[in-house]
Coordinates of C-alpha atoms in Angstrom, one line a residue:
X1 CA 0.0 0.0 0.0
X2 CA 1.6 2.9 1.3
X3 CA 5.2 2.2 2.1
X4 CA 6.6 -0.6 0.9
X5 CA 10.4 -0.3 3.5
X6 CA 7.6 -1.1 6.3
X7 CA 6.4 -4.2 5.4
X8 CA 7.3 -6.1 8.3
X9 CA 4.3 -4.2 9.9
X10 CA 2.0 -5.6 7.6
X11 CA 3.3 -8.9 8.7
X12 CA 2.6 -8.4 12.8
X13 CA -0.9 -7.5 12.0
X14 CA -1.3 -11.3 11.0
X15 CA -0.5 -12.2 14.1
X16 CA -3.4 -13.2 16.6
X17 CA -3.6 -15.7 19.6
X18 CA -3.1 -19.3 18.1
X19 CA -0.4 -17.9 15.8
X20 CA 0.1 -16.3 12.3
X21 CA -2.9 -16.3 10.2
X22 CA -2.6 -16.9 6.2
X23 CA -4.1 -14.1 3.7
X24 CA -7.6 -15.2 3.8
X25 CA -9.2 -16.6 1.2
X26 CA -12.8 -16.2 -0.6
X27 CA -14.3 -19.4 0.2
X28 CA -17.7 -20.4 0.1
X29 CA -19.1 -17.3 1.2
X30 CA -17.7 -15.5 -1.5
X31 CA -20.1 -15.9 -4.3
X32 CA -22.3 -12.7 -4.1
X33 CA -24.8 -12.2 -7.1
X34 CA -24.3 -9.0 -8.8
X35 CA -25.9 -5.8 -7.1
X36 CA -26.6 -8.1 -3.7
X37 CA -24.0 -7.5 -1.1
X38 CA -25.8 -6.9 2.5
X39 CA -24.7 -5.8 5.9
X40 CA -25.8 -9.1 6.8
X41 CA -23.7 -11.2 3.8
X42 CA -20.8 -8.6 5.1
X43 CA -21.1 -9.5 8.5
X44 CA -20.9 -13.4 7.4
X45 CA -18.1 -13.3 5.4
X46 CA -15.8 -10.4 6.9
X47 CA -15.6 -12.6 10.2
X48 CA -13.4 -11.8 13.2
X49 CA -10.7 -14.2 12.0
X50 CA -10.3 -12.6 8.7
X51 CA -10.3 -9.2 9.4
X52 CA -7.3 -9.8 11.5
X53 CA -5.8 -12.1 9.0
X54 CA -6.1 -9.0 6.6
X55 CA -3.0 -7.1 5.4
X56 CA -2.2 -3.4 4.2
X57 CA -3.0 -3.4 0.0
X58 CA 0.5 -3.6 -2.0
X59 CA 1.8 -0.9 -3.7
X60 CA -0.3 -0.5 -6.6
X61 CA 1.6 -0.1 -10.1
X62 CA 3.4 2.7 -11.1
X63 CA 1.0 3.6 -14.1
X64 CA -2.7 2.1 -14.4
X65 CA -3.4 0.7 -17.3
X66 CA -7.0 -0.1 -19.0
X67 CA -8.2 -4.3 -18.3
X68 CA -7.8 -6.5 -15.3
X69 CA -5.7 -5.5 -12.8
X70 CA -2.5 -8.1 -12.2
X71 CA -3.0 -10.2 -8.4
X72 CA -1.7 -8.5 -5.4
X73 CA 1.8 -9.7 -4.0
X74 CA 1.0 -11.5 -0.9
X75 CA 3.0 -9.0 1.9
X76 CA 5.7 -10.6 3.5
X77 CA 8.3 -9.1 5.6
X78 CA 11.1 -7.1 4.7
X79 CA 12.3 -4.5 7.1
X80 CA 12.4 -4.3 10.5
X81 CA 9.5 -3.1 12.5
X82 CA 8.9 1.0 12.6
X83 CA 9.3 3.1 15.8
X84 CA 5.7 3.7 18.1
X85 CA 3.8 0.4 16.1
X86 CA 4.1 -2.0 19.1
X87 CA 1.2 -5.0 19.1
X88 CA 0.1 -4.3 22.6
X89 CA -2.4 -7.2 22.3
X90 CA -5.7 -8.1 22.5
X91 CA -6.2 -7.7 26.1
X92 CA -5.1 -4.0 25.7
X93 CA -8.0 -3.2 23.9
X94 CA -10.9 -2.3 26.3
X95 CA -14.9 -2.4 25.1
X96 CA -15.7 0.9 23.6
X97 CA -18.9 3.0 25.0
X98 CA -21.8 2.7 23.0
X99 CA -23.5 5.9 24.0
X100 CA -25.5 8.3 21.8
X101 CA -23.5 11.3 20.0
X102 CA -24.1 14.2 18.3
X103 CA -24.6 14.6 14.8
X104 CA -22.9 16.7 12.8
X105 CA -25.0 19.1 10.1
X106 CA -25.7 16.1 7.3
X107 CA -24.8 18.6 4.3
X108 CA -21.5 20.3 4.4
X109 CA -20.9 24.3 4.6
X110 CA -19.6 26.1 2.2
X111 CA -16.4 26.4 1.9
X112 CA -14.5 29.1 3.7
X113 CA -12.5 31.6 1.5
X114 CA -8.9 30.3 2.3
X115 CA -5.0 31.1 0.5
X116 CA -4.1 28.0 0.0
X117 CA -0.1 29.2 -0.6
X118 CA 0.9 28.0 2.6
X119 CA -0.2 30.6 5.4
X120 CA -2.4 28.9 8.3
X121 CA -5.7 29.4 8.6
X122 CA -7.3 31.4 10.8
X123 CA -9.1 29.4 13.7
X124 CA -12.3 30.4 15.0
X125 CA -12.5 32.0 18.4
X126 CA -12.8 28.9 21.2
X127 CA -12.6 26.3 18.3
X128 CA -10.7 23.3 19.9
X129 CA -8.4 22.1 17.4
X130 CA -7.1 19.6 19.2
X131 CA -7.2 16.9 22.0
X132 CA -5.9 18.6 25.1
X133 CA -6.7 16.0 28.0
X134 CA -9.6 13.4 28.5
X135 CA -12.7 15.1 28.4
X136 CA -16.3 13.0 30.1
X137 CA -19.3 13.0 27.7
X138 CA -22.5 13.1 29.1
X139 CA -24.8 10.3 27.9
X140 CA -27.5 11.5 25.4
X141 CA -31.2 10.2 24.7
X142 CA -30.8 6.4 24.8
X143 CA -33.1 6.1 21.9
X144 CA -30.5 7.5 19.7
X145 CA -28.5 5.0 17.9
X146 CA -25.5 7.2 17.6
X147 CA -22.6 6.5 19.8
X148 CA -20.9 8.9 22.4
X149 CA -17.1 9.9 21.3
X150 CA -15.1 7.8 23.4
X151 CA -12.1 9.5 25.7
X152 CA -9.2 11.7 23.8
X153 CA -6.0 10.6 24.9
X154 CA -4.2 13.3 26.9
X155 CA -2.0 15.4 24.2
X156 CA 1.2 14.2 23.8
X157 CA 4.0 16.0 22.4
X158 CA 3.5 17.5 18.7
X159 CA 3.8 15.0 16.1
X160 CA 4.2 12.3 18.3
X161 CA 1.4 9.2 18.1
X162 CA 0.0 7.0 20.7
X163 CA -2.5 4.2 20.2
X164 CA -5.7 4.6 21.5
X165 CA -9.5 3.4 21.5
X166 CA -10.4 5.2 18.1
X167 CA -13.1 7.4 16.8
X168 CA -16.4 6.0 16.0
X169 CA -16.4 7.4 12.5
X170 CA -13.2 6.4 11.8
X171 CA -12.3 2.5 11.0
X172 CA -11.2 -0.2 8.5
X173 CA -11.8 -0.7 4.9
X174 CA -11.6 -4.1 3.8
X175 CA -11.5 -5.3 0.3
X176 CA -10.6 -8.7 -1.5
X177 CA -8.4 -8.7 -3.9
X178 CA -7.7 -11.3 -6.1
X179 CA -8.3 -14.2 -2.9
X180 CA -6.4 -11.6 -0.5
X181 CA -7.8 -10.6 1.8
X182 CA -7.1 -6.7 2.0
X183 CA -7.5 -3.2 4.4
X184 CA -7.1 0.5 4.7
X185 CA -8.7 3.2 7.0
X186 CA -11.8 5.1 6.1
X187 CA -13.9 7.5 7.7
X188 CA -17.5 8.8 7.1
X189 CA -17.7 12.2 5.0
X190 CA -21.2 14.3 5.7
X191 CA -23.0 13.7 3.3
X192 CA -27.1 14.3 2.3
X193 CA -27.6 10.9 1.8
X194 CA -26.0 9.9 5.0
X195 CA -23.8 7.3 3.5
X196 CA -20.7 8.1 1.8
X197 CA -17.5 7.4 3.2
X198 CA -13.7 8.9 2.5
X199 CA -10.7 7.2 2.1
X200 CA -7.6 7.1 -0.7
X201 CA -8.1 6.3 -4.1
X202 CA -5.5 3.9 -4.0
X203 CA -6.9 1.9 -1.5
X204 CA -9.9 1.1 -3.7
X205 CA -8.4 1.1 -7.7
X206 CA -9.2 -1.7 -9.8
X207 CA -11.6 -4.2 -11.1
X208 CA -11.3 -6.9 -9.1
X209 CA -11.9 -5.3 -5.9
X210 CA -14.6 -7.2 -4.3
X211 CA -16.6 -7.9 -0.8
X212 CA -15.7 -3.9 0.4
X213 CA -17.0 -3.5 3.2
X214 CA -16.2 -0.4 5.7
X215 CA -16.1 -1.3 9.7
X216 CA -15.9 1.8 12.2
X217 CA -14.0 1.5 14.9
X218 CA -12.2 -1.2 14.8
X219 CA -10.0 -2.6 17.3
X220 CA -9.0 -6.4 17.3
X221 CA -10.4 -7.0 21.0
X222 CA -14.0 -5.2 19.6
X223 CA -13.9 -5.9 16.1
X224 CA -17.2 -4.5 14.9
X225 CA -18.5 -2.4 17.6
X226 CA -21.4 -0.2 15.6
X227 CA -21.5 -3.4 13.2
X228 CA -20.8 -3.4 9.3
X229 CA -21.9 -1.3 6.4
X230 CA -21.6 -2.6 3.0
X231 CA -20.0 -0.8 0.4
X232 CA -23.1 -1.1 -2.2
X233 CA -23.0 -2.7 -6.0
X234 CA -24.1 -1.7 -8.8
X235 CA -26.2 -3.5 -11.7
X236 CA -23.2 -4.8 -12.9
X237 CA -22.0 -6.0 -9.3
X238 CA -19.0 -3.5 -9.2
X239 CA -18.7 -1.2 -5.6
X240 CA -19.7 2.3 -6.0
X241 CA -16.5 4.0 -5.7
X242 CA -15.8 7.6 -7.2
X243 CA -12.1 7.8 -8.0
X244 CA -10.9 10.8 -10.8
X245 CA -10.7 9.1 -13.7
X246 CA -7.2 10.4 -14.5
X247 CA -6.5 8.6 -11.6
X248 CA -7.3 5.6 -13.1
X249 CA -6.0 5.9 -16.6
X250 CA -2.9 8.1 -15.0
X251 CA -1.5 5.7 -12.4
X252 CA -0.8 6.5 -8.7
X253 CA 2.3 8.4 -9.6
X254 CA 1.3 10.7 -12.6
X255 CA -2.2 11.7 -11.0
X256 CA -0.9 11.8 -7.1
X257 CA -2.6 14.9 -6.3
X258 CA -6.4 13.0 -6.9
X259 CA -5.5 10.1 -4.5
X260 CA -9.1 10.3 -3.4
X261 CA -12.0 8.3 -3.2
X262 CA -15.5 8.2 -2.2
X263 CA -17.6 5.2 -1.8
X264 CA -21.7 4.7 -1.1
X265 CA -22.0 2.3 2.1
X266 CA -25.5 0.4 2.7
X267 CA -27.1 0.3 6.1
X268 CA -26.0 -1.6 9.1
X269 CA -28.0 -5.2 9.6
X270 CA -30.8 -2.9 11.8
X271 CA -31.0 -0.7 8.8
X272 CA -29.6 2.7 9.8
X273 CA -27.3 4.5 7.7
X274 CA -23.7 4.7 8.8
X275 CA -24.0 8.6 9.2
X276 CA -26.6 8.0 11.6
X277 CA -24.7 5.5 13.8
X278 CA -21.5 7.1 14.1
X279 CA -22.0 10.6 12.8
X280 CA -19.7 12.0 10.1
X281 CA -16.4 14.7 9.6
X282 CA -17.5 17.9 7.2
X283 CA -15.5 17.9 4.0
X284 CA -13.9 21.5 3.8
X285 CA -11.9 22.2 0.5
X286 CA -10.0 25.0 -0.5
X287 CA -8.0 25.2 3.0
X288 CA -4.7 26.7 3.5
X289 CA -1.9 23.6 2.9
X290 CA -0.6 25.3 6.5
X291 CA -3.0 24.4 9.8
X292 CA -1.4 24.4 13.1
X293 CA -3.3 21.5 14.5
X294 CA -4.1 18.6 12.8
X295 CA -5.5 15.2 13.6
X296 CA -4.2 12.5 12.0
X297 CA -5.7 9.1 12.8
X298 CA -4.8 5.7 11.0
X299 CA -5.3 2.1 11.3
X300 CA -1.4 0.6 11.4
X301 CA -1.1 -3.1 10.4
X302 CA 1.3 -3.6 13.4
X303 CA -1.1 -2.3 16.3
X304 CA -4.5 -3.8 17.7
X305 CA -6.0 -0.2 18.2
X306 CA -5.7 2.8 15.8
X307 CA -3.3 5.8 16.4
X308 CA -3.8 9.4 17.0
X309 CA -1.4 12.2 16.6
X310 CA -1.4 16.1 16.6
X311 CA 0.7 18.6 14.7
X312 CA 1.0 21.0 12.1
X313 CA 0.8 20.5 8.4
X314 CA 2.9 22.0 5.6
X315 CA 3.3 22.4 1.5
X316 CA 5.1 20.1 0.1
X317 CA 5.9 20.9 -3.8
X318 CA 7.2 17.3 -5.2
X319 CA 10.9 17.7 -7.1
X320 CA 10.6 14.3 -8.6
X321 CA 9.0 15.2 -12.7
X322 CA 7.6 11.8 -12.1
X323 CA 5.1 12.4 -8.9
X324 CA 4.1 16.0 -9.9
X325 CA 2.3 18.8 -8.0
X326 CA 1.6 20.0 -4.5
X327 CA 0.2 18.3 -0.7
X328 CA 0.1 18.6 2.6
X329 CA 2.4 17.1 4.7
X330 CA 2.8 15.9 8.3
X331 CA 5.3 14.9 10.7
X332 CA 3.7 12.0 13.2
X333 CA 5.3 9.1 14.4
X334 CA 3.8 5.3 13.9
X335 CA 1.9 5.8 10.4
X336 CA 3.1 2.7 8.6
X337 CA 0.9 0.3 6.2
X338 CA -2.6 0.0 6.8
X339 CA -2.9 4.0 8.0
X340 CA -3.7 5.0 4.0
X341 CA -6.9 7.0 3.5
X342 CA -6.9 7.8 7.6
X343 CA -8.2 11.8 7.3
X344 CA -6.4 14.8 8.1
X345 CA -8.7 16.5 11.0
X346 CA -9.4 20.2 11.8
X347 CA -10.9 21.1 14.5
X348 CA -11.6 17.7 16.3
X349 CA -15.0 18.1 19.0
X350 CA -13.7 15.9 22.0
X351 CA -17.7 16.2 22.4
X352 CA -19.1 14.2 18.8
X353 CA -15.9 13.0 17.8
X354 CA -16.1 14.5 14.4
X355 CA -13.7 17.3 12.6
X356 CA -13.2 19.1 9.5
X357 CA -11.8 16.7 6.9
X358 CA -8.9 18.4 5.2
X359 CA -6.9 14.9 4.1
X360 CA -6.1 11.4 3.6
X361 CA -3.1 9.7 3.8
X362 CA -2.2 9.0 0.0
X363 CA -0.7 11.4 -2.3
X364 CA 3.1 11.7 -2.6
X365 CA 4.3 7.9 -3.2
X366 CA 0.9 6.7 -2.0
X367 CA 1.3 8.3 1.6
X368 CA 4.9 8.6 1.9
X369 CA 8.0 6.6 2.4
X370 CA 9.0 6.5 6.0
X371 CA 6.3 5.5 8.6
X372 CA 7.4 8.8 10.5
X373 CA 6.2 11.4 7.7
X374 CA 2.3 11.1 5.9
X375 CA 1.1 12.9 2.6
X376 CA -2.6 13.9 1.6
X377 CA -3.2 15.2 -2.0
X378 CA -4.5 18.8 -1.3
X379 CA -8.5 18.7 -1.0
X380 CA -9.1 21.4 -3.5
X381 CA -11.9 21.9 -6.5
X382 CA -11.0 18.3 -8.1
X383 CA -12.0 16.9 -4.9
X384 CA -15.3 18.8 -4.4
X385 CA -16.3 18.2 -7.8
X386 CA -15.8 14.5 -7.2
X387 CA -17.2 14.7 -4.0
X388 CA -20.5 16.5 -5.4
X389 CA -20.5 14.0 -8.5
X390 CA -21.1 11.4 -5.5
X391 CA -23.7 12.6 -4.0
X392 CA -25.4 13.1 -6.6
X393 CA -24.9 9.7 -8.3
X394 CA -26.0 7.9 -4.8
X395 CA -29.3 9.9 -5.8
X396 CA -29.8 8.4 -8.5
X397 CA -28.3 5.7 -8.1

């Protein structure tokens, strides 16, 4: 996926009690006719075991080209393992709350009029921007089946990451590919039809992705804590993923600065749309490249809980003629494979658990090189236009 020096990492997230588990295969829950692919059928194929036998998606080719897309290399390791991406274990992992939250508005605002050249944005008076300590939330009306944030870790130094319990509306994306069995982080975009989620383009390119499925806060001691939600098919029984298609016909390298994708999820098994579960980050496009605190949250391969992390973001203008143009980048440590498509944050409520989605790890050499260093491509017109194109589609569609 992401980096391929940190592949060992891939490799400890395949290990669970009873020792290493192979790359899963389909098997006979597989077979899925064409536009049918439930939150129930989800939930019976994407089992506990195979979730944690999942691995980080391989670095896709350097230039996409039109027809079937060749089988993923199974990961294997290579490298030694990457600073801050210790397996504490299952029994780390304690049972999240599962208390109401607050929405945020379903349809995002308008766009704020931002210089994008580099200069940070002004914040708005007593915005918090960032986790400071643990903060209690009350419970809410008990009818509501939205969950409470859980507890912010206490703020660590800038750029430094720390596991920790997760974010409702942020989790895994799993995919099969080619009998592997395949994952990269996610989160839930507002959206009017209350079901579109966010994560890297690279993450979800090519045909043969299959059995998508999108799980929000995931941890391997509470696997599917607000359940499953489907990424949905079409007639034709392809996901409904929006990538650019320069993207596709451009390769990962060329088109860099579109690494972005939206997909369409289906309900949970009790029917409610993910946006109503878990609530949902507001897209904001047009930003400055420069914010002074930013959330970044990932899913690494190498740890049983996802990681958190603070800092500021800057422009980073690509040298290399063959990964052109401009993104943000951020220095956190403990991003390694498994962390692409993990947003970029503004203004994180400790209260709902829900930001201002600026980025996604992707970009520059799919997310970076080093685990220690992440990449977004810049959320700018191209990414509102696909992001309206969406939501209008799921209309429709």
């Amino acid at each position: 996926m992401r980096r391929t020096l940190v592949l060992a990492a891939a490799a400890a997230a395949l290990l669970v009690p009873g020792g290493p588990l192979p790359v899963a295969e389909a098997g006979p829950a597989a077979p899925v006719g064409a536009g049918r692919w439930s939150a129930r059928e989800a939930e019976a194929f994407w089992t506990a075991e195979r979730m944690a036998s999942a691995a980080p998606l391989p670095d896709p080719e350097p230039a996409a080209v039109p027809g079937p897309a060749a089988p993923p290399v199974p990961v294997a390791p290579s490298a030694p393992g990457r600073p801050g991406t210790a397996d504490p274990g299952p029994s780390a992992d304690p049972a999240p709350a599962a208390v109401p939250a607050v929405d945020p508005a379903a349809v995002p605002a308008p766009d704020p009029v931002a210089d994008p050249s580099g200069t940070a944005a002004p914040q708005p008076s007593g915005a918090s921007t960032a986790p400071a300590a643990p903060v209690e939330v009350p419970p809410s009306d008990p009818a509501s089946p939205r969950p409470v944030a859980p507890l912010l870790p206490a703020a660590a130094d800038p750029g430094v990451g720390q596991d920790f319990d997760g974010l409702p509306v942020v989790g895994r994306m799993y995919v099969m590919k080619a009998g592997g069995a395949y994952f990269c982080t996610a989160s839930v975009v507002a959206s009017p039809g209350r079901d579109l989620v966010l994560s890297a383009a690279h993450c979800l390119l090519g045909p043969d992705s299959r059995q998508v499925a999108f799980v929000p806060r995931y941890t391997r001691a509470n696997p599917r804590p607000y359940g499953m939600f489907p990424v949905l098919r079409d007639g034709d029984g392809d996901p409904r993923i929006w990538i650019d298609p320069r993207y596709r016909s451009q390769g990962p390298d060329r088109a860099a600065t579109l690494d972005v994708a939206f997909a369409q999820v289906g309900p949970n098994v009790r029917g409610v749309p993910v946006q109503d579960v878990v609530g949902g980050n507001r897209l904001l496009t047009g930003a400055a490249y420069a914010q002074r605190d930013v959330t970044l949250i990932g899913h690494p391969a190498s740890a049983s809980r996802p990681r958190l992390c603070v800092n500021r973001t800057t422009k980073f203008t690509s040298s290399d003629a063959r990964i052109p143009g401009s993104f943000l980048r951020i220095d956190c440590t403990g991003y390694p494979g498994g962390t692409s498509g993990g947003p970029f944050l503004l203004r994180l409520n400790s209260r709902t658990g829900t930001g201002d989605v600026v980025g996604v790890i992707g970009g520059w050499k799919t997310g970076g090189d080093t685990a220690d260093t992440s990449y977004s491509s810049y959320f700018g017109a191209d990414v509102r236009k696909l992001y309206d194109r969406a939501v209008a589609e799921t209309k429709t569609g």
